[in-house]
Short mmCIF file of C-alpha atoms and ligand atoms in Angstrom, two decimals:
data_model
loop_
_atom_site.label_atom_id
_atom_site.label_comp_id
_atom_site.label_asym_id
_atom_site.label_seq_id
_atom_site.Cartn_x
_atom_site.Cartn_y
_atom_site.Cartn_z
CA UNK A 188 0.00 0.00 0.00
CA UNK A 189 1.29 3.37 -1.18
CA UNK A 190 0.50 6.55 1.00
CA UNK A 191 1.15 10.14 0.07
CA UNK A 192 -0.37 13.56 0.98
CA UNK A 193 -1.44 15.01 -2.74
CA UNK A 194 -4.88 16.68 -2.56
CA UNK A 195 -7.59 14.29 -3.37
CA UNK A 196 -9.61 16.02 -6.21
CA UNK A 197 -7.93 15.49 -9.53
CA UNK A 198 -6.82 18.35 -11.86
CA UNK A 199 -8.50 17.11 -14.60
CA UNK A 200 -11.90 17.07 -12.72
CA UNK A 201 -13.05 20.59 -14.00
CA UNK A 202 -14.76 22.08 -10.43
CA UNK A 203 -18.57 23.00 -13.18
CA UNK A 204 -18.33 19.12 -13.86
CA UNK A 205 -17.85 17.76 -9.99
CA UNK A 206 -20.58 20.13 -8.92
CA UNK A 207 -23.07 18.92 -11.98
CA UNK A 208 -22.11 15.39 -10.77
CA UNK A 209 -22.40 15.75 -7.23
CA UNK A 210 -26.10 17.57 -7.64
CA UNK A 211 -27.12 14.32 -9.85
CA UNK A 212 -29.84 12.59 -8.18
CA UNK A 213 -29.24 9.31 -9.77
CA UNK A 214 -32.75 7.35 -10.83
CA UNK A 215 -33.48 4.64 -8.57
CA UNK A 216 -30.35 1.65 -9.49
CA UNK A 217 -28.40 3.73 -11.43
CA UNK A 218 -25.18 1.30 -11.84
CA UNK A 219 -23.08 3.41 -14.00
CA UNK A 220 -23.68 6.64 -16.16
CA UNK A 221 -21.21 8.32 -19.25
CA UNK A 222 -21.54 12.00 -18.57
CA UNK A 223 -20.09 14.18 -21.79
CA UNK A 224 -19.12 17.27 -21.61
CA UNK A 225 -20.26 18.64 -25.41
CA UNK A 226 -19.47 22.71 -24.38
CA UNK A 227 -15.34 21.25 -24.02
CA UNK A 228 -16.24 19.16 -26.69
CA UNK A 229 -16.93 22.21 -28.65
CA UNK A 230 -14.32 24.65 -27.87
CA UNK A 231 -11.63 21.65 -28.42
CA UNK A 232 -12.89 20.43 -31.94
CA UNK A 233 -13.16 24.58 -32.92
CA UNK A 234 -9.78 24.82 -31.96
CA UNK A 235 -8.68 21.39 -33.77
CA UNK A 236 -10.43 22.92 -37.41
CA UNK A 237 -8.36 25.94 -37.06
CA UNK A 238 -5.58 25.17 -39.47
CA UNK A 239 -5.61 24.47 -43.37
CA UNK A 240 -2.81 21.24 -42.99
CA UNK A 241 -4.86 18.44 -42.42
CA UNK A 242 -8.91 17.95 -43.43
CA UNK A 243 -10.45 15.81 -40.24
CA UNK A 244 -12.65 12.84 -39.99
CA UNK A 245 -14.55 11.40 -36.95
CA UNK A 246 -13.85 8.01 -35.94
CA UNK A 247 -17.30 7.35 -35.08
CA UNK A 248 -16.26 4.20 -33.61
CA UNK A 249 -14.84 6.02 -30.47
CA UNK A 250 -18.38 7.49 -29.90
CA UNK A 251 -21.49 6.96 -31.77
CA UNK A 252 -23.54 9.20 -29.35
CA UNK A 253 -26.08 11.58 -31.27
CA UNK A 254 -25.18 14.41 -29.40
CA UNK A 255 -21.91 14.04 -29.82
CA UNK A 256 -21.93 13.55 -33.61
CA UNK A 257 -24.24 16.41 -33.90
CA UNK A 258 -21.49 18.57 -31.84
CA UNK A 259 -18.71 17.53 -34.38
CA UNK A 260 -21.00 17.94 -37.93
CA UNK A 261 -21.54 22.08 -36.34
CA UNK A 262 -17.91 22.76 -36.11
CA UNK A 263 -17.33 21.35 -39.54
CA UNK A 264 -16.12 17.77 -39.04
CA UNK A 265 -16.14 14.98 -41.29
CA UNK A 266 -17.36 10.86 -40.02
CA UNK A 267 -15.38 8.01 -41.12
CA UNK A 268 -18.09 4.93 -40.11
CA UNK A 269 -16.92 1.53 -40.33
CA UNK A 270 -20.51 0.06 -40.30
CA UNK A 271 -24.04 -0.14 -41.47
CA UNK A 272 -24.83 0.62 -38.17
CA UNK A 273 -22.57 4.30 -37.87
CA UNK A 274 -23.62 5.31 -41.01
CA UNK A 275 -27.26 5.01 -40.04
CA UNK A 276 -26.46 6.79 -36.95
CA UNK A 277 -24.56 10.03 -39.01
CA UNK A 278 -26.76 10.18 -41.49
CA UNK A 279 -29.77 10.48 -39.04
CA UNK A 280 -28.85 13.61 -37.75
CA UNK A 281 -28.73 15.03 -40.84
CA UNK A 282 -25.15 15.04 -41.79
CA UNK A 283 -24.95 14.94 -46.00
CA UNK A 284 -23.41 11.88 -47.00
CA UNK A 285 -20.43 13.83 -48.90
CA UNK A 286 -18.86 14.33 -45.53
CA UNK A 287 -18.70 10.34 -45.01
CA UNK A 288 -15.96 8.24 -45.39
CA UNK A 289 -16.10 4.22 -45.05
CA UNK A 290 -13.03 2.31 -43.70
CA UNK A 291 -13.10 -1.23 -42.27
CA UNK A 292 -11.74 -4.39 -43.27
CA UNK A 293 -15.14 -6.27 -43.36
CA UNK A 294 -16.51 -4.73 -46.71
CA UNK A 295 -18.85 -7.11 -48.36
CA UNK A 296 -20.06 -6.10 -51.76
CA UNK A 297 -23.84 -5.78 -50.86
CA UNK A 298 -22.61 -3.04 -47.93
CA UNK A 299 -20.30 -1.56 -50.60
CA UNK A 300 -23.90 -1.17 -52.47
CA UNK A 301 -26.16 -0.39 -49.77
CA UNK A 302 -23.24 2.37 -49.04
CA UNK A 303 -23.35 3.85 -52.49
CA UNK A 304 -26.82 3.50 -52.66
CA UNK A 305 -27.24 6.00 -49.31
CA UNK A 306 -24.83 8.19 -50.98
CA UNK A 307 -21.16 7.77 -49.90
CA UNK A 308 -18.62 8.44 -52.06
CA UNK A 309 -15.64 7.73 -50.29
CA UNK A 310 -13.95 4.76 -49.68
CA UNK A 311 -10.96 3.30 -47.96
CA UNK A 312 -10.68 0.28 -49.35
CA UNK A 313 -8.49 -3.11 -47.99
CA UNK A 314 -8.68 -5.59 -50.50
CA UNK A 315 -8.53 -6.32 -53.92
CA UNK A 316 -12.12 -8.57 -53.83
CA UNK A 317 -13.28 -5.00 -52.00
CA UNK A 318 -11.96 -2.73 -54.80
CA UNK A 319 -13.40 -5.27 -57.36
CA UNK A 320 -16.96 -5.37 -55.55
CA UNK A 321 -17.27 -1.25 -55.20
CA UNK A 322 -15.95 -1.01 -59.27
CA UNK A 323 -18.74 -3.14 -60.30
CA UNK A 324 -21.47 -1.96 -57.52
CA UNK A 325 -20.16 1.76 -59.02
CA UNK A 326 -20.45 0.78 -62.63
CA UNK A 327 -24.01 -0.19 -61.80
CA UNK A 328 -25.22 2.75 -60.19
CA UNK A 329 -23.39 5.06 -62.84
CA UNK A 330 -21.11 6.51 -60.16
CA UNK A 331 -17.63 7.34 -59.71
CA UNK A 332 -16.65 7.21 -56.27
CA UNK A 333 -13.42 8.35 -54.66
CA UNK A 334 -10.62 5.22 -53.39
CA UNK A 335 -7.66 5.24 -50.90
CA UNK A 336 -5.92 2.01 -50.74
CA UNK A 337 -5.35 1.09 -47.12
CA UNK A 338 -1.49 0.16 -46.76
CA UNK A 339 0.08 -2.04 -44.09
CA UNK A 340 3.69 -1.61 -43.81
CA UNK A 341 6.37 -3.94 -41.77
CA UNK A 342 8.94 -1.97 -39.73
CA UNK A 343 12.69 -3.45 -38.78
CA UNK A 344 11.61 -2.46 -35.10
CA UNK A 345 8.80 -4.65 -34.20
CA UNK A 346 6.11 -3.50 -32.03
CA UNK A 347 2.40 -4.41 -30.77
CA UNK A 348 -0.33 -2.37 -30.19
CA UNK A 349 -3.89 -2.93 -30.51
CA UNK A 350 -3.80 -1.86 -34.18
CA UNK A 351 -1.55 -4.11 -35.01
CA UNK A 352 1.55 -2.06 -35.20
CA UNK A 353 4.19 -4.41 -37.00
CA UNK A 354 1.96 -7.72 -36.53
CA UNK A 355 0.20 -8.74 -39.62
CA UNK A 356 -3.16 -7.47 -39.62
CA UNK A 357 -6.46 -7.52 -41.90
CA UNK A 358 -6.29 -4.07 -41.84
CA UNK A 359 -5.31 -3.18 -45.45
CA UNK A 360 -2.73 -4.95 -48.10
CA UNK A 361 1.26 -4.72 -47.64
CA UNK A 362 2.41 -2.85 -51.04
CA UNK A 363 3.42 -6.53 -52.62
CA UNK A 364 0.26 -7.38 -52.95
CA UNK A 365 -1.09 -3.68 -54.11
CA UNK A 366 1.53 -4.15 -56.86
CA UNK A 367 -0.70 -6.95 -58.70
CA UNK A 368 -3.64 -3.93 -59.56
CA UNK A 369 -3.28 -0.87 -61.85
CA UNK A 370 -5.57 1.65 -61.14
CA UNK A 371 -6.68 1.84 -64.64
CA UNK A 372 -8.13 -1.83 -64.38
CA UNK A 373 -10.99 -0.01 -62.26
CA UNK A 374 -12.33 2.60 -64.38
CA UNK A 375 -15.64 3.24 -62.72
CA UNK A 376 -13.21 4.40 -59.08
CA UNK A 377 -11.44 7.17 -58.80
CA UNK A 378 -8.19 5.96 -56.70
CA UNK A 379 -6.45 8.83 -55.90
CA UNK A 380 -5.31 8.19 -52.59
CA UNK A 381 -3.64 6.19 -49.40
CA UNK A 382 -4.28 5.29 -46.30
CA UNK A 383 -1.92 4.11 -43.58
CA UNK A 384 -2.90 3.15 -40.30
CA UNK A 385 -0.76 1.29 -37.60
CA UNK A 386 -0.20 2.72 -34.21
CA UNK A 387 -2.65 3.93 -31.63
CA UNK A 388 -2.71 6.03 -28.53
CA UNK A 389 0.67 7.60 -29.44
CA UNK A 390 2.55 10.18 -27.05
CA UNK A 391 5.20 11.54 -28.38
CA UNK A 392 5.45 13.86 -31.20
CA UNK A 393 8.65 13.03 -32.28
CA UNK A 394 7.70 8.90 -31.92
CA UNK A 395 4.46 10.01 -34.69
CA UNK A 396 6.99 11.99 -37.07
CA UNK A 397 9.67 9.30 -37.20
CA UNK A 398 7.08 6.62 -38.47
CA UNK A 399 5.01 9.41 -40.68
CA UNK A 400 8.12 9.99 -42.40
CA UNK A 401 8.98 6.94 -42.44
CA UNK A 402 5.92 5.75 -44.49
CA UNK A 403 6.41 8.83 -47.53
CA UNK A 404 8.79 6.50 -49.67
CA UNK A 405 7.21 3.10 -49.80
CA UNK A 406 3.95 4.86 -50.24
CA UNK A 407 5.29 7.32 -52.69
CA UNK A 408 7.07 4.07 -54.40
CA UNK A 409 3.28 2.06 -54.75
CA UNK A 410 2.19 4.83 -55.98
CA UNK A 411 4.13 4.99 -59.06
CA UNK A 412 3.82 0.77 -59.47
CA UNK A 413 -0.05 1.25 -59.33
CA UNK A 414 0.19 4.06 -61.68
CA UNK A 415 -1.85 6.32 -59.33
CA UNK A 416 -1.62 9.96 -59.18
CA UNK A 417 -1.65 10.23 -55.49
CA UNK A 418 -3.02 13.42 -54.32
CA UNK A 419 -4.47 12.19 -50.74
CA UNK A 420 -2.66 10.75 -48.39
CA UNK A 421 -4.51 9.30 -45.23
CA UNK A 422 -2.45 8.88 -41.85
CA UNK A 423 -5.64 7.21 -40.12
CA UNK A 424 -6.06 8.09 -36.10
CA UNK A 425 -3.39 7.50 -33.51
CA UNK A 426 -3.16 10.93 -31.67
CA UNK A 427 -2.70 9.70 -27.98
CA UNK A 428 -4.00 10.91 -24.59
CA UNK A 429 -2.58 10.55 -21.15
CA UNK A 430 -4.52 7.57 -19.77
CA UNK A 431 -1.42 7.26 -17.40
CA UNK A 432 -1.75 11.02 -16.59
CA UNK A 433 2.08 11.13 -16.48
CA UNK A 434 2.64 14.20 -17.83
CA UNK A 435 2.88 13.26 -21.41
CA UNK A 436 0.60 14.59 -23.88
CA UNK A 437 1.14 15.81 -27.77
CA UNK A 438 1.46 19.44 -28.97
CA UNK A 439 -1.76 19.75 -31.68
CA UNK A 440 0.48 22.91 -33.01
CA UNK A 441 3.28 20.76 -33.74
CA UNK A 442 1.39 18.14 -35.30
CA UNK A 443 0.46 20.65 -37.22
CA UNK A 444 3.96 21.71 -38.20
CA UNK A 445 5.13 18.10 -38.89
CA UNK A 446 1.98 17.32 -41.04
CA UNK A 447 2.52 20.05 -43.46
CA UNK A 448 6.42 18.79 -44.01
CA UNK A 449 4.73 15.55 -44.57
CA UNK A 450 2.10 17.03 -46.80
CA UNK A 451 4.68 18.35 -48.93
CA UNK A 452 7.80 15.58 -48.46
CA UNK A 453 4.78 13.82 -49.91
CA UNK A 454 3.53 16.08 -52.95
CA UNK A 455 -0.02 15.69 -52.03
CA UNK A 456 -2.65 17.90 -52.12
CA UNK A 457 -4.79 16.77 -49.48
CA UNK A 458 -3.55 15.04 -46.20
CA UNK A 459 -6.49 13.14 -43.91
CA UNK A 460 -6.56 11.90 -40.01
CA UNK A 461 -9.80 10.12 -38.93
CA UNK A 462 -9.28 11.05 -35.24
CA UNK A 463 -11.11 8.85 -32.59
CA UNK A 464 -10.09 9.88 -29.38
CA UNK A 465 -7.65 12.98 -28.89
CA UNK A 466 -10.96 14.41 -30.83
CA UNK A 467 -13.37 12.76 -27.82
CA UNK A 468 -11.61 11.27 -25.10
CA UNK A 469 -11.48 14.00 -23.03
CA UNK A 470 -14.98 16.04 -22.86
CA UNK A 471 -16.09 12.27 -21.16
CA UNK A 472 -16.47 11.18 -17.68
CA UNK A 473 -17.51 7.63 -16.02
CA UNK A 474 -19.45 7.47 -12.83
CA UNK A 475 -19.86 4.25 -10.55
CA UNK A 476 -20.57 3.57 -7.03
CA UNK A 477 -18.35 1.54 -4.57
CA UNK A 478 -20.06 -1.75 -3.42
CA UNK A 479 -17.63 -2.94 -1.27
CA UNK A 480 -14.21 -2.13 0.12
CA UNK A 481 -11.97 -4.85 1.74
CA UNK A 482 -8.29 -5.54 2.46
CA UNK A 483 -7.85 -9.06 0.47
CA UNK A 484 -3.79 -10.64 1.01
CA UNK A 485 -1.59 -7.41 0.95
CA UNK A 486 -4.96 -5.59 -1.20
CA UNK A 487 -6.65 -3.07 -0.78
CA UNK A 488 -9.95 -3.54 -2.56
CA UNK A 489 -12.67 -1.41 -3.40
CA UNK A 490 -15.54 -3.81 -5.65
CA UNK A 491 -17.95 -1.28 -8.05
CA UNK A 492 -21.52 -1.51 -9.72
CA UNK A 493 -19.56 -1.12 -12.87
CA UNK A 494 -16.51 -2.49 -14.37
CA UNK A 495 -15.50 -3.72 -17.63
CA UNK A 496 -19.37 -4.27 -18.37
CA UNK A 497 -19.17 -0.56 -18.89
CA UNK A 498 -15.30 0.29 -19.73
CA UNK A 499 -14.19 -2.60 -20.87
CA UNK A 500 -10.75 -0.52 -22.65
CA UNK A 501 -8.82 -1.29 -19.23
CA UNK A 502 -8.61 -5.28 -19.81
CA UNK A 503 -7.42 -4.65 -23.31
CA UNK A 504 -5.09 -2.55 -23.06
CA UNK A 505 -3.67 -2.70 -19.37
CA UNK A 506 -3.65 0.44 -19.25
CA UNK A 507 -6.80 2.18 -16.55
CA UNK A 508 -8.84 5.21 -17.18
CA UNK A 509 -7.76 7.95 -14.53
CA UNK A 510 -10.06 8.04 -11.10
CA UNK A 511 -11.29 10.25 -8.43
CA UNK A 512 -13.27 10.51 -5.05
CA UNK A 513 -16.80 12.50 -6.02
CA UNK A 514 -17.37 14.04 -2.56
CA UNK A 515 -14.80 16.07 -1.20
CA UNK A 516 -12.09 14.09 1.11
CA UNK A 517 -8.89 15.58 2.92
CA UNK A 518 -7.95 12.15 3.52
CA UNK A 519 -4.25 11.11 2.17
CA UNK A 520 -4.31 9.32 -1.43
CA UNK A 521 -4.49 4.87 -1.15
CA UNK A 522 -3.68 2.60 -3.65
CA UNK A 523 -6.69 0.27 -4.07
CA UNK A 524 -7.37 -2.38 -6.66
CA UNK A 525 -10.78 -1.60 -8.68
CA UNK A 526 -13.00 -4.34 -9.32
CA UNK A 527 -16.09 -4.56 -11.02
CA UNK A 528 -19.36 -6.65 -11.01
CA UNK A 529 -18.30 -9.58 -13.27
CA UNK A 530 -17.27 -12.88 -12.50
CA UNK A 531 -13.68 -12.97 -13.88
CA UNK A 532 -10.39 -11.56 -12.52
CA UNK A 533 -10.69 -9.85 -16.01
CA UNK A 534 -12.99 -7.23 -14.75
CA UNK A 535 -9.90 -5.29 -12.74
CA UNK A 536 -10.25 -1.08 -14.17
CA UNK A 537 -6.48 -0.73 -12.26
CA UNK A 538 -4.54 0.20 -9.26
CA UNK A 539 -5.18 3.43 -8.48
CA UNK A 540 -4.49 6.21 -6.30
CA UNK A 541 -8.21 7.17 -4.26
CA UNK A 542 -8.56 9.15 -1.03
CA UNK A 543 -7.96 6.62 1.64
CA UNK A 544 -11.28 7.59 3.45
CA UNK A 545 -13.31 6.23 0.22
CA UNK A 546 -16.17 3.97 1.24
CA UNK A 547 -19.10 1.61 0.29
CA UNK A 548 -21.72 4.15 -0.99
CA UNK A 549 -19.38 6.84 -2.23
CA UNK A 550 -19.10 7.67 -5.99
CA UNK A 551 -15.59 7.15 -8.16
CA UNK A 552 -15.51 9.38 -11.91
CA UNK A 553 -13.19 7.92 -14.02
CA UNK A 554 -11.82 10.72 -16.77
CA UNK A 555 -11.00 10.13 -20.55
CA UNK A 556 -13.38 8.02 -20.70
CA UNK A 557 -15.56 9.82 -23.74
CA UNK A 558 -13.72 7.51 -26.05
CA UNK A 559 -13.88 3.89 -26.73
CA UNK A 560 -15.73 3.61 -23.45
CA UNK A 561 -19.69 3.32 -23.66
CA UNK A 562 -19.09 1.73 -27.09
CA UNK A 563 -15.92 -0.62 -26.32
CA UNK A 564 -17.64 -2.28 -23.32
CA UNK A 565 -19.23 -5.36 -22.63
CA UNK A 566 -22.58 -4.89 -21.26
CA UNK A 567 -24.23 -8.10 -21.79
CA UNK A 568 -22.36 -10.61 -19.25
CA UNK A 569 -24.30 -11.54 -15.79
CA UNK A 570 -27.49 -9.72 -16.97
CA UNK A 571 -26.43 -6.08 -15.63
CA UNK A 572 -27.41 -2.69 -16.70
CA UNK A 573 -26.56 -0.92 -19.72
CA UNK A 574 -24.65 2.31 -18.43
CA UNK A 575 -26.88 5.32 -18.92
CA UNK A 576 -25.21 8.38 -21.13
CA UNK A 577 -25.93 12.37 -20.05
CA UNK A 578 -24.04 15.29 -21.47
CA UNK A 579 -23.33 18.47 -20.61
CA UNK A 580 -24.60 21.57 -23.00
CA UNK A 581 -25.02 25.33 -22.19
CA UNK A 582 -23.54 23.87 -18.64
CA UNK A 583 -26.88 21.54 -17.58
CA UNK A 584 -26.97 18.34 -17.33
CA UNK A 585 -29.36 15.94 -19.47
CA UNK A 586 -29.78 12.42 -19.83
CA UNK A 587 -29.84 11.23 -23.25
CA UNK A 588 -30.37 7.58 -22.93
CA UNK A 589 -31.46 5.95 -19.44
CA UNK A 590 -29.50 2.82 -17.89
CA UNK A 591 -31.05 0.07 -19.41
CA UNK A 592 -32.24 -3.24 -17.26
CA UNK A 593 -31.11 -6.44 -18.73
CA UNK A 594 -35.38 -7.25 -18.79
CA UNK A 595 -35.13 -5.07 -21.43
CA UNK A 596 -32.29 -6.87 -23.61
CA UNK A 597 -33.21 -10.56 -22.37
CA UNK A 598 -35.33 -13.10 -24.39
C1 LIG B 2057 -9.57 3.23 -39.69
C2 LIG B 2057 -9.49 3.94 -38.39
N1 LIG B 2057 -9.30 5.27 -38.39
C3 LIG B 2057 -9.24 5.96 -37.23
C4 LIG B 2057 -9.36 5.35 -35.99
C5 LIG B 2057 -9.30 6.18 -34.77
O1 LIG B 2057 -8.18 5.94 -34.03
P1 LIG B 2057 -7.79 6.83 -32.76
O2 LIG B 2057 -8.86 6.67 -31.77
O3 LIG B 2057 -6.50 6.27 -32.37
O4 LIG B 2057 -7.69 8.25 -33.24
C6 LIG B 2057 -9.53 3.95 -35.95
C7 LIG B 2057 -9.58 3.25 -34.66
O5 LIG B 2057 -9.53 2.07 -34.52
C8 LIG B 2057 -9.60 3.24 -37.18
O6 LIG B 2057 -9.79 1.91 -37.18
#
């Protein structure tokens, strides 16, 4: 057990969002709730779209929330969906489908179809049956729809991450296999671009421009052997944040800087990120209740209504989502081992630092967690509650969807 006397109330815990938080009055069984904070959503994305480098897409995948979407579409951004199911959700709140890009290595022809049917015109596309399907689907309809070729590159250095990094992945083609197509064979697509996509949650500036520039000459290479005149290059997501909160964190104005001397090492006229969560991570909180605290062997333990059934990113990765005491506490900070509901040692969101006074009945917030969090959980296992999501606009708090009883999802 690690003791130390650091003030209890984290930095990142805005003093507006632990007041709205501490006035909820939770409905009756409230397990777990995603509060999101669109007004910082807003300001952040605003100050994101002001620079002519780089043209931005939404991952939606990091948060399909309508409220959210609807935040991103006012301040000008662009949706890459990687499903029926996200494009259904961006177009319904009225974004045009010119702004909507399709990635995703699981492109059957009839969604290539349905896709061009609803109006998208941009693809990313990651294999040569895909780029066959959408010529034909587009020779059909009498379209002529816009193609990157998603690249997967091996590096001397290995290294892992969850998008593969150096592993061999299904994301994309390596350029020897590219190499067998000319873009003339497809004359109903326009492929004028490439997309590269390898390493996520990345910290360090320096770390992103060594492997960006590392990726201009084999790119720049494929695209002469495909006979394509590249003018878009696509550098995917990646942009990190400080899960670890230890200090590290990228510059957005140098990204800036090192994009345009990519943009222009590479000669293209267009350069594209699809960012998922240094676009959302932040404006999102995650609120649970402690169940149970005990001291287990040498632990400290604190057991919550939710765990991985609600943030599931922890058990992936390794890595937790930062925490905090709700009410105030002058007690010193504890290190105590978070549990959640589930029945496998799996459902562990960290060791964490928590004002030592913390007890059954008092309510954690977890921060960063507006990314990959409601939608990378798993809510289904031992017949919990779907979390409940509320945001934050003009500075009140409003539930958007309630927690949902698992009566509702059984059958
Ligand atoms: C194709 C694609 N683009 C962008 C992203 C967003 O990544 P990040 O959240 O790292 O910005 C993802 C995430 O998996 C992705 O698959």
């Amino acid at each position: 057990m690690s003791q130390n006397t650091l003030p209890t109330t984290a930095h990142w815990l805005s003093p507006h969002v632990q007041q709205v938080l501490r006035d909820h009055q939770p409905p009756q069984n409230e397990e777990g709730l995603f509060l999101y904070d669109l007004d910082h959503l807003e300001q952040h994305i605003k100050a994101l779209m002001q620079q002519d480098v780089v043209k931005l897409w939404f991952a939606v995948k990091a948060n399909p929330l309508s409220r959210v979407i609807k935040t991103l579409a006012q301040q000008g951004m662009n949706f890459d969906v990687a499903s029926q199911g996200e494009l259904a959700q961006v177009l319904a709140q009225g974004v045009d489908a010119s702004r909507i890009l399709n990635t995703g290595p699981a492109k059957s022809k009839a969604q290539l179809q349905a896709f061009l049917q609803q109006g998208v015109r941009t693809f990313v596309i990651e294999s040569i049956n895909q780029l066959t399907w959408l010529n034909q689907a587009a020779t059909e309809l009498g379209c002529q729809p816009q193609v990157l070729l998603r690249v997967q590159l091996q590096w001397p250095a290995a290294e892992k991450n969850p998008l593969g990094g150096n592993e061999i992945t299904a994301f994309g083609l390596s350029c020897q296999a590219w190499q067998s197509i000319k873009v003339s064979d497809f004359p109903a697509l326009n492929i004028n671009g490439l997309h590269i996509f390898q390493w996520g949650n990345m910290l360090s500036n320096e770390r992103l421009f060594t492997l960006w520039s590392a990726m201009i000459s084999p790119l720049l290479e494929l695209a002469a052997q495909v006979q394509m005149s590249l003018e878009v290059l696509d550098l995917g997501g990646g942009l990190g944040v400080d899960y670890q909160q230890a200090g590290q964190g990228l510059s957005w104005s140098r990204v800036i800087a090192d994009l345009a001397i990519i943009k222009a090492r590479a000669g293209v006229s267009e350069l594209w990120l699809e960012l998922g969560r240094y676009a959302v991570a932040e404006m999102g909180y995650y609120l649970t209740t402690v169940v149970d605290r005990k001291q287990n062997f040498n632990h400290q333990q604190l057991v919550l209504a939710g765990g991985i059934n609600h943030l599931l990113r922890p058990a992936i990765t390794g890595q937790p989502f930062p925490v905090t005491l709700l009410r105030p506490s002058l007690a010193n900070l504890v290190s105590f081992h978070l549990h959640g509901p589930l029945c496998t040692s799996l459902d562990n969101l960290g060791q964490l630092a928590i004002a030592g006074d913390v007890d059954v009945g008092d309510q954690l917030v977890f921060a960063l967690a507006g990314a990959y969090g409601f939608s990378e959980s798993m809510p289904f296992f031992l017949c919990h509650q779907i979390a409940a999501e509320y945001v934050i606009e003009r500075g009140t708090m409003t539930q958007v969807r309630p927690a949902v009883p698992a009566n509702v999802y059984l059958r």
